[in-house]
Coordinates of C-alpha atoms and ligand atoms in Angstrom, one line a residue:
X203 CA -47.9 45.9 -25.9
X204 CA -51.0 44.3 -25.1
X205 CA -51.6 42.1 -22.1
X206 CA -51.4 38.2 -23.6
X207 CA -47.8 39.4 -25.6
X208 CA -46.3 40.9 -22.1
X209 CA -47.4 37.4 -20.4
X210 CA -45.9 35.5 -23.1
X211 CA -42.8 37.8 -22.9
X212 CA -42.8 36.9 -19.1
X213 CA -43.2 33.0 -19.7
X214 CA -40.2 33.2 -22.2
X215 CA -38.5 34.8 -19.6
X216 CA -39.2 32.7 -16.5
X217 CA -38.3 29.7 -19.3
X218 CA -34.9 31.8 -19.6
X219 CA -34.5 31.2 -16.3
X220 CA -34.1 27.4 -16.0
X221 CA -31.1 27.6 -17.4
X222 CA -30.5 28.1 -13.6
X223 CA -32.1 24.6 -12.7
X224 CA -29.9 21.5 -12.9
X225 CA -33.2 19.2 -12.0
X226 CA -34.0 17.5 -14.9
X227 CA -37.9 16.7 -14.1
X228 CA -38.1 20.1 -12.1
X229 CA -37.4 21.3 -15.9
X230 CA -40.0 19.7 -17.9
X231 CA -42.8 20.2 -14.9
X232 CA -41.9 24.5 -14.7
X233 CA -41.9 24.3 -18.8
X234 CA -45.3 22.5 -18.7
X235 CA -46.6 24.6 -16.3
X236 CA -45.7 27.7 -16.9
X237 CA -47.0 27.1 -20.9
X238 CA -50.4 25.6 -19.8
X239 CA -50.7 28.7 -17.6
X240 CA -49.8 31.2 -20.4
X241 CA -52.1 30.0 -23.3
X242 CA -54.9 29.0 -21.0
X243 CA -54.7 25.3 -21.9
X244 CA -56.5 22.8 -19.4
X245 CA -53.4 20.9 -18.8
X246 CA -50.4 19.9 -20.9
X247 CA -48.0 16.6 -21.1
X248 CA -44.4 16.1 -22.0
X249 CA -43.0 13.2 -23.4
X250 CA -39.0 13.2 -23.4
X251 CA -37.4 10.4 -25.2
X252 CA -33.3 9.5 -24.3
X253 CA -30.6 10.7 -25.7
X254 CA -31.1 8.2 -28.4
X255 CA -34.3 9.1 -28.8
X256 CA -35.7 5.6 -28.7
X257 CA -36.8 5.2 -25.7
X258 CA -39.5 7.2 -23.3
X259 CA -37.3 8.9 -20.7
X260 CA -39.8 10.7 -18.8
X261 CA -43.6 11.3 -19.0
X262 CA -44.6 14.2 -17.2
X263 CA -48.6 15.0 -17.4
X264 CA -50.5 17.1 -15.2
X265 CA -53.2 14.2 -15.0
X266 CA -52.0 11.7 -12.0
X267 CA -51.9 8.3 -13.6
X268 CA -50.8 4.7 -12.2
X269 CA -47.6 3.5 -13.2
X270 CA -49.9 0.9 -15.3
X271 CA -52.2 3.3 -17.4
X272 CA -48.8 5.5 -17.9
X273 CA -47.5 3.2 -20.1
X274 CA -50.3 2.1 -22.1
X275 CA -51.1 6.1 -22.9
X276 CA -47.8 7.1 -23.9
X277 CA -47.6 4.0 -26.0
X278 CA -50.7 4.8 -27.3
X279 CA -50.1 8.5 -27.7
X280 CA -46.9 7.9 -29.4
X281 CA -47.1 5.7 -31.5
X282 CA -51.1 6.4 -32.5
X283 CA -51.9 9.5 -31.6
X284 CA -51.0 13.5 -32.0
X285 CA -47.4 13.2 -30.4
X286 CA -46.5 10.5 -32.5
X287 CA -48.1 12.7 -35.7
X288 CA -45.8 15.0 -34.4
X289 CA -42.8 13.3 -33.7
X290 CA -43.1 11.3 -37.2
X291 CA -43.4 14.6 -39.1
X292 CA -40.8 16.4 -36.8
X293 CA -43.4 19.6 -37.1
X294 CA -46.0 20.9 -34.6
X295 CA -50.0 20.4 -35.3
X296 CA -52.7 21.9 -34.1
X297 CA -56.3 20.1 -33.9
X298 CA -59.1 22.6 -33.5
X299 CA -61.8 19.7 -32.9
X300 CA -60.7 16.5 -31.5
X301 CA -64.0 15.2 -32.7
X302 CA -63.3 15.8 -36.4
X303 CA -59.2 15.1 -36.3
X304 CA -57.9 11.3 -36.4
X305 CA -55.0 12.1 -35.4
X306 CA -56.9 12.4 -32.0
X307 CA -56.7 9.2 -30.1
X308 CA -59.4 8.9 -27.6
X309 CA -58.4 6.5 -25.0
X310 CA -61.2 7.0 -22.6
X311 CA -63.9 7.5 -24.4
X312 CA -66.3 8.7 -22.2
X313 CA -64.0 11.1 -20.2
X314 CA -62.3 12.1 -23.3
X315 CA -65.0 13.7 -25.5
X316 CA -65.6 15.9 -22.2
X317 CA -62.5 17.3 -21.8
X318 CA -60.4 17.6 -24.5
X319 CA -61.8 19.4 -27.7
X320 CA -58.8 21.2 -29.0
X321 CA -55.1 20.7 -28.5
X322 CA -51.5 21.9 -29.7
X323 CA -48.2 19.6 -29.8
X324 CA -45.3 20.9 -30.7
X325 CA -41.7 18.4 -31.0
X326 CA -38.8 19.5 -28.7
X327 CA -35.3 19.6 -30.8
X328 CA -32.4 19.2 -28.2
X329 CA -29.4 20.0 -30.4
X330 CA -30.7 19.2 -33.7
X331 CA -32.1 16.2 -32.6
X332 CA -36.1 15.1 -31.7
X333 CA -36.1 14.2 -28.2
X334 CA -40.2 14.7 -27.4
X335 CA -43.2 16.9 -27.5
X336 CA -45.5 18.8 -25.1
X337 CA -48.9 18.4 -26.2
X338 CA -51.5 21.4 -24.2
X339 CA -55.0 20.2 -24.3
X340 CA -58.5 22.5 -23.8
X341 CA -62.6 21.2 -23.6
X342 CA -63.5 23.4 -25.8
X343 CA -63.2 23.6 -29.8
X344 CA -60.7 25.9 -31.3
X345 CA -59.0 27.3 -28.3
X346 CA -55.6 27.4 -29.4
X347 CA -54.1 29.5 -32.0
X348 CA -51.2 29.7 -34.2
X349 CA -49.8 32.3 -32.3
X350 CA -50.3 30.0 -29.1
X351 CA -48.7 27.3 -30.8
X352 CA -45.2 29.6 -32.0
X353 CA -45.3 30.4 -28.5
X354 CA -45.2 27.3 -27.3
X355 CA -42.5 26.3 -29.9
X356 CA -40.4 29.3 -28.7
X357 CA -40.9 28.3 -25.3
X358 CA -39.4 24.6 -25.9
X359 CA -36.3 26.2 -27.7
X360 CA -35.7 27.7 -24.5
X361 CA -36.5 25.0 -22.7
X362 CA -34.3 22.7 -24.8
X363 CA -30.7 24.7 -23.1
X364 CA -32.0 24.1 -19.7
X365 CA -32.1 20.6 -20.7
X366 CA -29.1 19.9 -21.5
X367 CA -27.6 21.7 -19.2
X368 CA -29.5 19.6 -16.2
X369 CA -28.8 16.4 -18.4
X370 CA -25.3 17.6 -18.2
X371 CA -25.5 18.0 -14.7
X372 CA -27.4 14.4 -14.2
X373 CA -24.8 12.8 -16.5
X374 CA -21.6 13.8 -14.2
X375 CA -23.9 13.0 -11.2
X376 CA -24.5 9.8 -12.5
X377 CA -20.9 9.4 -13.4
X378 CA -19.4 10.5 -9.6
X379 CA -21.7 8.0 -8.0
X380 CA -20.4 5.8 -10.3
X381 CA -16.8 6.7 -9.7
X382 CA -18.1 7.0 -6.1
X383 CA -19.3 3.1 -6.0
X384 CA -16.1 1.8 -8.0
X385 CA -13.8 3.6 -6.0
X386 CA -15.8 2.1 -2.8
X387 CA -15.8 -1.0 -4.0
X388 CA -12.7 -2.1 -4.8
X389 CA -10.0 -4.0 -3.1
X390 CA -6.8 -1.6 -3.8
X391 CA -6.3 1.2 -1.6
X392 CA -6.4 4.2 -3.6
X393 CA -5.0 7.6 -3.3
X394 CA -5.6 10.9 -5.5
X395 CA -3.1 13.3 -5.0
X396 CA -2.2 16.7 -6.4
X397 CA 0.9 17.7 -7.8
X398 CA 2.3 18.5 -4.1
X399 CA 1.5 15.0 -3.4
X400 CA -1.5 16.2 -1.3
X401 CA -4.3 14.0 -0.7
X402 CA -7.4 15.0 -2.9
X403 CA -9.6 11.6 -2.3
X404 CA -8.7 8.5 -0.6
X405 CA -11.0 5.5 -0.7
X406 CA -12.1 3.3 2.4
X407 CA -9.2 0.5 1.5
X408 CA -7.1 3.3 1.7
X409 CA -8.3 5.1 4.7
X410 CA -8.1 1.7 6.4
X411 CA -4.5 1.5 5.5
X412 CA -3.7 5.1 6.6
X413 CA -5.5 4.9 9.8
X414 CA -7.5 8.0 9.4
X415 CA -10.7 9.4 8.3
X416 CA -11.5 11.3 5.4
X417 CA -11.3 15.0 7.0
X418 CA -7.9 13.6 8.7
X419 CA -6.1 13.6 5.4
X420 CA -7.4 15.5 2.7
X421 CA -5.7 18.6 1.6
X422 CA -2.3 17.0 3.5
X423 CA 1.0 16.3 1.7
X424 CA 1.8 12.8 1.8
X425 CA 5.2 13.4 4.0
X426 CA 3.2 16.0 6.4
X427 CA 0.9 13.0 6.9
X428 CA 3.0 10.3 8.0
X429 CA 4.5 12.5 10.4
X430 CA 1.6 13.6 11.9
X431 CA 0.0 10.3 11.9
X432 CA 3.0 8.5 13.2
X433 CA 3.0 6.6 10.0
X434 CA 6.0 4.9 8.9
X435 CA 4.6 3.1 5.8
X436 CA 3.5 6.2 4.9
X437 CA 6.3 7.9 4.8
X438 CA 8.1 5.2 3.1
X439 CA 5.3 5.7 0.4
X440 CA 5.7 9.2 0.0
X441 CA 9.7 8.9 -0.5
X442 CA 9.1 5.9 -2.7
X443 CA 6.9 7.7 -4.5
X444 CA 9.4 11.0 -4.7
X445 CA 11.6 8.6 -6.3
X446 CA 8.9 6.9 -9.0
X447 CA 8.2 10.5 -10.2
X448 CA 11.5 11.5 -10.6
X449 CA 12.5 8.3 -12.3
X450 CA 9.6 8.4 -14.7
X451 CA 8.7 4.6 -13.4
X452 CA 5.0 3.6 -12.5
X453 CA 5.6 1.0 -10.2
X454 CA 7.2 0.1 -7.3
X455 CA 6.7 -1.8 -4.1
X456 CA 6.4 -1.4 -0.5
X457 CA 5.9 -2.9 2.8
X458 CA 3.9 -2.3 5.7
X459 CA 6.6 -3.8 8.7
X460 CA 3.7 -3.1 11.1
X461 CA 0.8 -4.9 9.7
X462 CA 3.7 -7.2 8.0
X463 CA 1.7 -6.8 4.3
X464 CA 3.6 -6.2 0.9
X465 CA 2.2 -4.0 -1.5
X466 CA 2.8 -3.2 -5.2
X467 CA 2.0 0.2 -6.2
X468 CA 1.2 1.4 -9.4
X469 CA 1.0 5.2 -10.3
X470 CA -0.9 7.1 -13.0
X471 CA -0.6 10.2 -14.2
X472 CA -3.8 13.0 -14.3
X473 CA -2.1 15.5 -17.1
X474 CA -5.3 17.8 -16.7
X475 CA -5.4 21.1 -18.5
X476 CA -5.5 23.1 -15.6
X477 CA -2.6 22.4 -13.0
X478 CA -4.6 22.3 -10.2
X479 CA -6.7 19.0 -11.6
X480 CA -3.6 17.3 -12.4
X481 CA -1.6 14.9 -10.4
X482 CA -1.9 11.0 -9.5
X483 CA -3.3 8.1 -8.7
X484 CA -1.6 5.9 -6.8
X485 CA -3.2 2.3 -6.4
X486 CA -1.7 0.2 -3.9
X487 CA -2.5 -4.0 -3.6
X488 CA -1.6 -5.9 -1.0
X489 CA 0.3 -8.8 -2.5
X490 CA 1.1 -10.3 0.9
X491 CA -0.3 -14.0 -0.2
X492 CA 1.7 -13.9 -3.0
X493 CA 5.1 -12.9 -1.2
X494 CA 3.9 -15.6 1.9
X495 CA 4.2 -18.0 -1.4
X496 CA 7.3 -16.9 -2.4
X497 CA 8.4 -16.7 1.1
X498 CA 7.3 -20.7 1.9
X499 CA 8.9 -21.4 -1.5
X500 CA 11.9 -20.2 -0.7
X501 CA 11.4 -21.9 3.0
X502 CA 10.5 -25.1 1.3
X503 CA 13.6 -25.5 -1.3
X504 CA 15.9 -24.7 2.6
X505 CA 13.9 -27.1 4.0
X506 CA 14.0 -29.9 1.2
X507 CA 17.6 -29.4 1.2
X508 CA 18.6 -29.7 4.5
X509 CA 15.6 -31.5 6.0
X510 CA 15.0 -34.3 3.3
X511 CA 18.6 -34.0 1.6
X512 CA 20.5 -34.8 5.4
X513 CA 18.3 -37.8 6.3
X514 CA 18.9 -39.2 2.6
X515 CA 22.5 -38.9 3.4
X516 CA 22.2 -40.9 6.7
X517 CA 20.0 -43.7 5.1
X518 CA 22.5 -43.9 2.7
X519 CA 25.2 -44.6 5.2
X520 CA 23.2 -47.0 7.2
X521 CA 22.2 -49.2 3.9
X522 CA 25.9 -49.0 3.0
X523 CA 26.6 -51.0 6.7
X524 CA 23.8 -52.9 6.5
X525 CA 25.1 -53.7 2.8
X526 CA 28.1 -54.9 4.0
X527 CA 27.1 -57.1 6.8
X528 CA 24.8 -58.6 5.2
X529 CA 27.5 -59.6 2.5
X530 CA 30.0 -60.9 4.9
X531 CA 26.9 -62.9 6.4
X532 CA 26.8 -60.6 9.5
X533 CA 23.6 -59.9 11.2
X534 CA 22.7 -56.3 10.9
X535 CA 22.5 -54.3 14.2
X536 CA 18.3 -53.8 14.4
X537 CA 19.4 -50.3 16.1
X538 CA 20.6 -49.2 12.8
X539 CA 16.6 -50.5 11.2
X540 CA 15.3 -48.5 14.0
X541 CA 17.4 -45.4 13.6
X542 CA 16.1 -45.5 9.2
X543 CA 12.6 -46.1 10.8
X544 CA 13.1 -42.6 12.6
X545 CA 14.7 -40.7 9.9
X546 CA 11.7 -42.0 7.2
X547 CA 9.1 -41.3 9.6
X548 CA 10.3 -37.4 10.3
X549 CA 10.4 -36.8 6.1
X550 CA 7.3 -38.5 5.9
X551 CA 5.8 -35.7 8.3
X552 CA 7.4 -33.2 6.3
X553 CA 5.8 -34.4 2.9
X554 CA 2.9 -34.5 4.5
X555 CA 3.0 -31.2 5.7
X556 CA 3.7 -29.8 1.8
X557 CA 1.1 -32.0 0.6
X558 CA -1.1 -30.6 3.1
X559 CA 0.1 -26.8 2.5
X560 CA -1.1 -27.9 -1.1
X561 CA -4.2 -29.1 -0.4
X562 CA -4.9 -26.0 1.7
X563 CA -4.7 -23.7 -1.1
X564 CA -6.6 -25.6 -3.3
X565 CA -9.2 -25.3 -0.6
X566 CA -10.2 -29.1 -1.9
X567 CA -13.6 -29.8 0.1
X568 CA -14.0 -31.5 2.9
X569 CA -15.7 -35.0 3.4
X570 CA -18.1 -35.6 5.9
X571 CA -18.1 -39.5 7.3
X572 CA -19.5 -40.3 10.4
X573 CA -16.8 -41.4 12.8
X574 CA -15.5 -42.4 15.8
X575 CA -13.4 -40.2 17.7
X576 CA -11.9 -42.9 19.7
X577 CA -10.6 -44.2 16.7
X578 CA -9.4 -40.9 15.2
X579 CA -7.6 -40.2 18.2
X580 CA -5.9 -44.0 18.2
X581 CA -4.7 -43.8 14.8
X582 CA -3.7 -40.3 15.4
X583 CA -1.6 -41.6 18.6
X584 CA -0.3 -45.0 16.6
X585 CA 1.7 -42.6 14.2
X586 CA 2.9 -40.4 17.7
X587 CA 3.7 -43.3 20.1
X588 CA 7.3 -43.8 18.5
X589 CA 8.3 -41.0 18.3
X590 CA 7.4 -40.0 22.2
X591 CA 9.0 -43.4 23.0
X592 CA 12.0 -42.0 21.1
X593 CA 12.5 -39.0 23.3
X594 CA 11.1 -40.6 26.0
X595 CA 8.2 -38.9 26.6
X596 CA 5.8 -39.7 29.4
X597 CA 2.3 -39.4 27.4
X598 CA -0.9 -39.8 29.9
X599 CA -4.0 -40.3 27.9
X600 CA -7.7 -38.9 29.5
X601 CA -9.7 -40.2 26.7
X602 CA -13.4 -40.4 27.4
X603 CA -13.9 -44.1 26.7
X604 CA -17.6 -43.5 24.7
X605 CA -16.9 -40.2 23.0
X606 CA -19.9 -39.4 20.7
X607 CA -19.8 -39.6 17.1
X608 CA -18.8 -36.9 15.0
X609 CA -19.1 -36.1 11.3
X610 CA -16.5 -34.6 9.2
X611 CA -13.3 -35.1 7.3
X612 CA -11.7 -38.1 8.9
X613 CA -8.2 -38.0 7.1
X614 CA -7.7 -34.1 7.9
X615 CA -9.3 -34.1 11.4
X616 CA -6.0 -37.1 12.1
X617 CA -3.7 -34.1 10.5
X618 CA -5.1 -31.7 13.1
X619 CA -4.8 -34.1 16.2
X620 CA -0.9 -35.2 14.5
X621 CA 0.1 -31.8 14.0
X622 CA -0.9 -30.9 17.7
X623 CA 0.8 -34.0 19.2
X624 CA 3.9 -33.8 16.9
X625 CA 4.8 -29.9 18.1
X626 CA 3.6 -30.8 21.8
X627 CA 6.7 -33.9 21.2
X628 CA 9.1 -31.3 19.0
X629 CA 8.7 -28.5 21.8
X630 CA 8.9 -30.6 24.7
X631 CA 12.8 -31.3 25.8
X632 CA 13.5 -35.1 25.9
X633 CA 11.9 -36.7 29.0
X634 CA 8.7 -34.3 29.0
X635 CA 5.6 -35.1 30.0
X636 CA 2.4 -34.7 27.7
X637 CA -1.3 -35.0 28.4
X638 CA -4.1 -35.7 25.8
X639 CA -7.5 -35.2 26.9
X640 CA -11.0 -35.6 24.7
X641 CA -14.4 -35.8 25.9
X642 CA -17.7 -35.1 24.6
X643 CA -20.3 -32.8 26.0
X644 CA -24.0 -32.2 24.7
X645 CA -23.2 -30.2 21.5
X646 CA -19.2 -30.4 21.4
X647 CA -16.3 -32.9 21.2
X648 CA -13.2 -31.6 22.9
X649 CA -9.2 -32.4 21.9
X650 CA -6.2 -30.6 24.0
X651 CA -2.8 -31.6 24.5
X652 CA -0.7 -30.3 27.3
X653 CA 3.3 -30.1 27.5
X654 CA 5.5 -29.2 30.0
X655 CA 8.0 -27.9 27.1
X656 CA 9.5 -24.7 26.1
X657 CA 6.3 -22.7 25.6
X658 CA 5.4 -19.9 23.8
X659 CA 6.9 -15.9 24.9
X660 CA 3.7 -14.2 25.6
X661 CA 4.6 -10.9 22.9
X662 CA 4.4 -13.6 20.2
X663 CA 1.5 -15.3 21.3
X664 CA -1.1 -13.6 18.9
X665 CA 0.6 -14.7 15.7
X666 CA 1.0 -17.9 16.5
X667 CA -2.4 -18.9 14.0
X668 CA -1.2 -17.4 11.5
X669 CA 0.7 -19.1 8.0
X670 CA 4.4 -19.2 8.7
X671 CA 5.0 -18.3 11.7
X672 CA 7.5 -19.6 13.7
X673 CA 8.2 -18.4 17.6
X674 CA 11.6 -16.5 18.0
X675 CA 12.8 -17.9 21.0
X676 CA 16.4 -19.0 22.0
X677 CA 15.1 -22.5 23.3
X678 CA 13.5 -23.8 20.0
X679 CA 16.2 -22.4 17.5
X680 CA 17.7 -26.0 16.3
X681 CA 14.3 -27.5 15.8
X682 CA 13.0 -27.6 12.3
X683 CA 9.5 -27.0 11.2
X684 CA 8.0 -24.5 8.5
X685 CA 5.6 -22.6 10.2
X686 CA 2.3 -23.9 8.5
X687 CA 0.9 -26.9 10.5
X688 CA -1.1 -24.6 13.8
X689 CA -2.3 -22.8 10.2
X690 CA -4.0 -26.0 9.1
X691 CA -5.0 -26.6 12.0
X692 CA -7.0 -23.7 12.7
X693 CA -7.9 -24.1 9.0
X694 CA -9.7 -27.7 9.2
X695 CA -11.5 -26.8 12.6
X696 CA -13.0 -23.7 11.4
X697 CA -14.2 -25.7 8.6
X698 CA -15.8 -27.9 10.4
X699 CA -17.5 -25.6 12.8
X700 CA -14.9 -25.6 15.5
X701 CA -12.8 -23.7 17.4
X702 CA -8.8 -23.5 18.0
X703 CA -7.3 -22.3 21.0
X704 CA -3.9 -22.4 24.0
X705 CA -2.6 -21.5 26.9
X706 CA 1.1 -21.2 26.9
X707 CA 4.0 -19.7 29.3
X708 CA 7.7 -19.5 28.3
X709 CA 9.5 -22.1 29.9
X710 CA 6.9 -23.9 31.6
X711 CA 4.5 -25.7 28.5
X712 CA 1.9 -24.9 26.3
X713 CA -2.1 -26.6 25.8
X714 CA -3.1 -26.8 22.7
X715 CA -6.7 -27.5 22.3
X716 CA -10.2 -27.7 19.8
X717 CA -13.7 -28.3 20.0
X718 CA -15.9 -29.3 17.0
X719 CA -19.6 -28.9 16.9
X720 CA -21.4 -32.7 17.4
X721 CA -24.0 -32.6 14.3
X722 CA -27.0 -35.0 14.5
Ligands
ADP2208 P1 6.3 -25.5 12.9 O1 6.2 -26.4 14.1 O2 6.5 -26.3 11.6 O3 7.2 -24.4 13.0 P2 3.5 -24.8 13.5 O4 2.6 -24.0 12.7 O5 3.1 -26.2 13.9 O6 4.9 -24.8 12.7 O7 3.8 -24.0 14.8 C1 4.1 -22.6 14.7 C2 4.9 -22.2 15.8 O8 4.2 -22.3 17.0 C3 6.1 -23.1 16.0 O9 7.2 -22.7 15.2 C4 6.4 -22.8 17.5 O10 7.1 -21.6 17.6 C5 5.1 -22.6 18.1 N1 4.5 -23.9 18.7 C6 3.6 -24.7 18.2 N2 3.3 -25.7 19.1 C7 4.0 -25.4 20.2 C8 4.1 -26.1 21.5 N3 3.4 -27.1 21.8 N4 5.0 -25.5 22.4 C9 5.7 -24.4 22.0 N5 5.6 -23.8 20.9 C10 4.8 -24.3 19.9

């Protein structure tokens, strides 16, 4: 065997080899190489075109290029020059003298005609299908031969495997990180389990859920889990889950008592061909809003019933007596006119408070008027004065006589103030005394209202912001609200900037207070 066929042997070999390497470019740069190296070429270029074969995919040349001049040669090349010859005709080609060949396309003329004289290009088949060409180039004349250029056509059949195999390998790379950023991404806590219902992969929705990181519960049964975490919602969702399988259903629900969050849970099958791939995914969204809605709608048709549908009753029975007198020519008794005024103002400020729910889930914007807070404040107060004269109330007012304007939503700003005054009046026995202040400082405008009424029991303290909630408490069981105005309160001040917040002990009274941001 002489020397060149044992080195060529050896390339074809070391080629062999790649099959090894899952790097795409590390590919095409050890095929270039090790061919330039083997039939003595100056240096060597290889185009690789996608998998459709439309567009350039990589262009790997031994000659460092900008990104620029990159495109404008392999333009060039392919679509003028030898590669493109090549690639047109599917077949290799091998120019002896660049000078006397027009399939040679000098792009630099000067630099060109003293380097490259002679050159081989061979296409590269992946499958069947064209998907480049390496071209090797020499400075002088008839370097290359035909036995360079089989060679070199051997040495891309070779190279073609490795390729698809490291394409292969990019492909399902490209996919996981795709998988990877969806399953990241989304909202749903999701869970892949095996068979045993052990935790294969578990994104961050879900590992927020759980309570754990990764390590913490992969490779543990569901059940196993919840024990060891403490986990009740877990284990509710393991024996739920128990049940869905055995039932053949796909869906179920669950809920989360200590976060108070209601999930539907939906369940696919993995039927893999090999048992250990199969198993499930188990998709869980939190349809607390939802249930909240259903939850207030429910509230809402109790509370139109009793709430509006008792007061009708006693306005009917009023306008019946006041029907009568009136037809036998008696003067009515103006306690009865001011017992309706009562009962219509207290529905009024319950369809206020629906409309308001309403408007808060629409999220309608808010306005911004420049006001007085003096005069929000007063009209605020001219709705409230009644009904503190009613249960006799002792209100002391520390209003800062100039407060500085502020700019916002007038009509929902009077909601918050209302709202604050009508619960400091609702949870205040009769004969309480309440306390507004408001004054402005630099950059802020302050509202409280103190109360010397029931209060709040400090364990139930932290939910008190949130939509629905009502206070459990023995003292405040026959008054009647729906849990949604501190909501809307909280809601409108954020919106404008501001801030909620109270102080409240059982038994003794509660301060409810905001500040809003003064905007020049
Ligand atoms: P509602 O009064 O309709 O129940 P809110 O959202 O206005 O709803 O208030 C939520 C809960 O906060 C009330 O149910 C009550 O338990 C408590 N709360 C609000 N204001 C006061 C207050 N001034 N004193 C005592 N408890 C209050």
């Amino acid at each position: 065997m002489e020397v060149s066929d044992r080195s060529h042997v050896e390339m074809l070999v070391q080629i062999a080899r790649l099959l090894a390497t899952l790097d795409l470019d590390d590919v095409l740069w050890q095929t270039i190489d090790l061919t330039t190296r083997t039939v003595g070429a100056a240096r060597g270029t290889f185009f690789l075109l996608d998998e459709q074969g439309e567009t350039l995919q990589r262009f790997i040349s031994a000659q460092e290029y900008d990104a620029e001049t990159r495109q404008i040669v392999s333009r060039r090349v392919l679509e003028q020059g030898l590669a493109g010859w090549v690639m047109f005709h599917g077949q290799s080609a091998l120019i002896e003298d660049t000078l006397t060949d027009a399939r040679w396309v000098v792009l630099d003329a000067e630099k060109e005609r003293e380097r490259v004289r002679s050159a081989l290009c061979v296409p590269f088949f992946v499958e069947g299908e064209l998907r480049g060409v390496i071209t090797l180039e020499h400075p002088q004349p008839n370097h290359f031969t035909q036995a360079h250029l089989r060679l070199v056509e051997a040495a891309a059949n070779q190279a073609a495997a490795s390729l698809r195999n490291a394409q292969l390998f990019d492909r399902v790379q490209g996919q996981q990180r795709q998988l990877q950023a969806v399953l990241d991404s989304v909202s749903e806590s999701l869970l892949v389990l095996d068979t045993l219902l052990c935790v294969r992969l578990a994104n961050p929705a879900a590992l927020t859920l759980i309570g754990a990181q990764l390590p913490d519960v992969l490779g543990f049964n569901l059940e196993s889990l919840a024990e060891r975490l403490g986990n009740p919602f877990l284990a509710q969702l393991a024996q739920k889950l128990t049940v869905a399988l055995q039932e053949n259903t796909n869906r179920f629900e669950a809920r989360d008592e200590r976060a108070k969050r209601d999930f539907v849970v939906n369940v696919a099958r993995i039927d893999a061909r090999r048992a250990a791939e199969s198993g499930y995914v188990v998709a869980l969204s939190d349809v607390s809003s939802l249930k909240d809605l259903t939850r207030l709608k429910t509230h809402m048709i109790q509370m139109a019933s009793h709430d509006l549908k008792n007061p009708i009753g006693v306005l009917r029975n009023y306008l019946d007596v006041i029907y009568t007198d009136v037809q036998s020519g008696t003067m009515p008794d103006l306690l009865f006119l001011e017992n309706m005024r009562k009962v219509l103002e207290r529905m009024e400020s319950l369809v206020v408070n629906l409309l308001n729910i309403q408007r808060a889930e629409e999220a309608e914007p808010l306005r911004r008027e420049e006001f007085n807070p003096n005069d929000l404040i007063a009209v605020a107060l001219e709705d409230m004065l009644p009904v503190f004269h009613a249960r006799q109330q002792q209100l002391t007012q520390n209003i800062q006589p100039n407060l500085r304007p502020l700019k916002g939503d007038f009509e929902r700003l009077r909601e918050v103030i209302k709202n604050l005054l009508d619960n400091a009046s609702k949870y205040t026995p009769e004969g309480g005394s309440i306390v507004i202040s408001a004054y402005s400082e630099e950059e802020r405008f302050t509202f409280s209202v103190k109360d010397n009424g029931y209060g709040i029991p400090a364990d139930q303290q932290a939910s008190i912001f949130q939509p629905y909630f009502r206070a459990k408490q023995a003292a405040t069981q026959h008054i009647s609200g729906t849990g949604v105005g501190l909501s809307l309160v909280k809601e409108v001040v954020e919106r404008h900037g501001g801030q909620v917040w109270f102080i409240s002990k059982e038994g003794q009274g509660s301060t409810f207070g905001f500040w809003l941001p003064i905007l020049n």
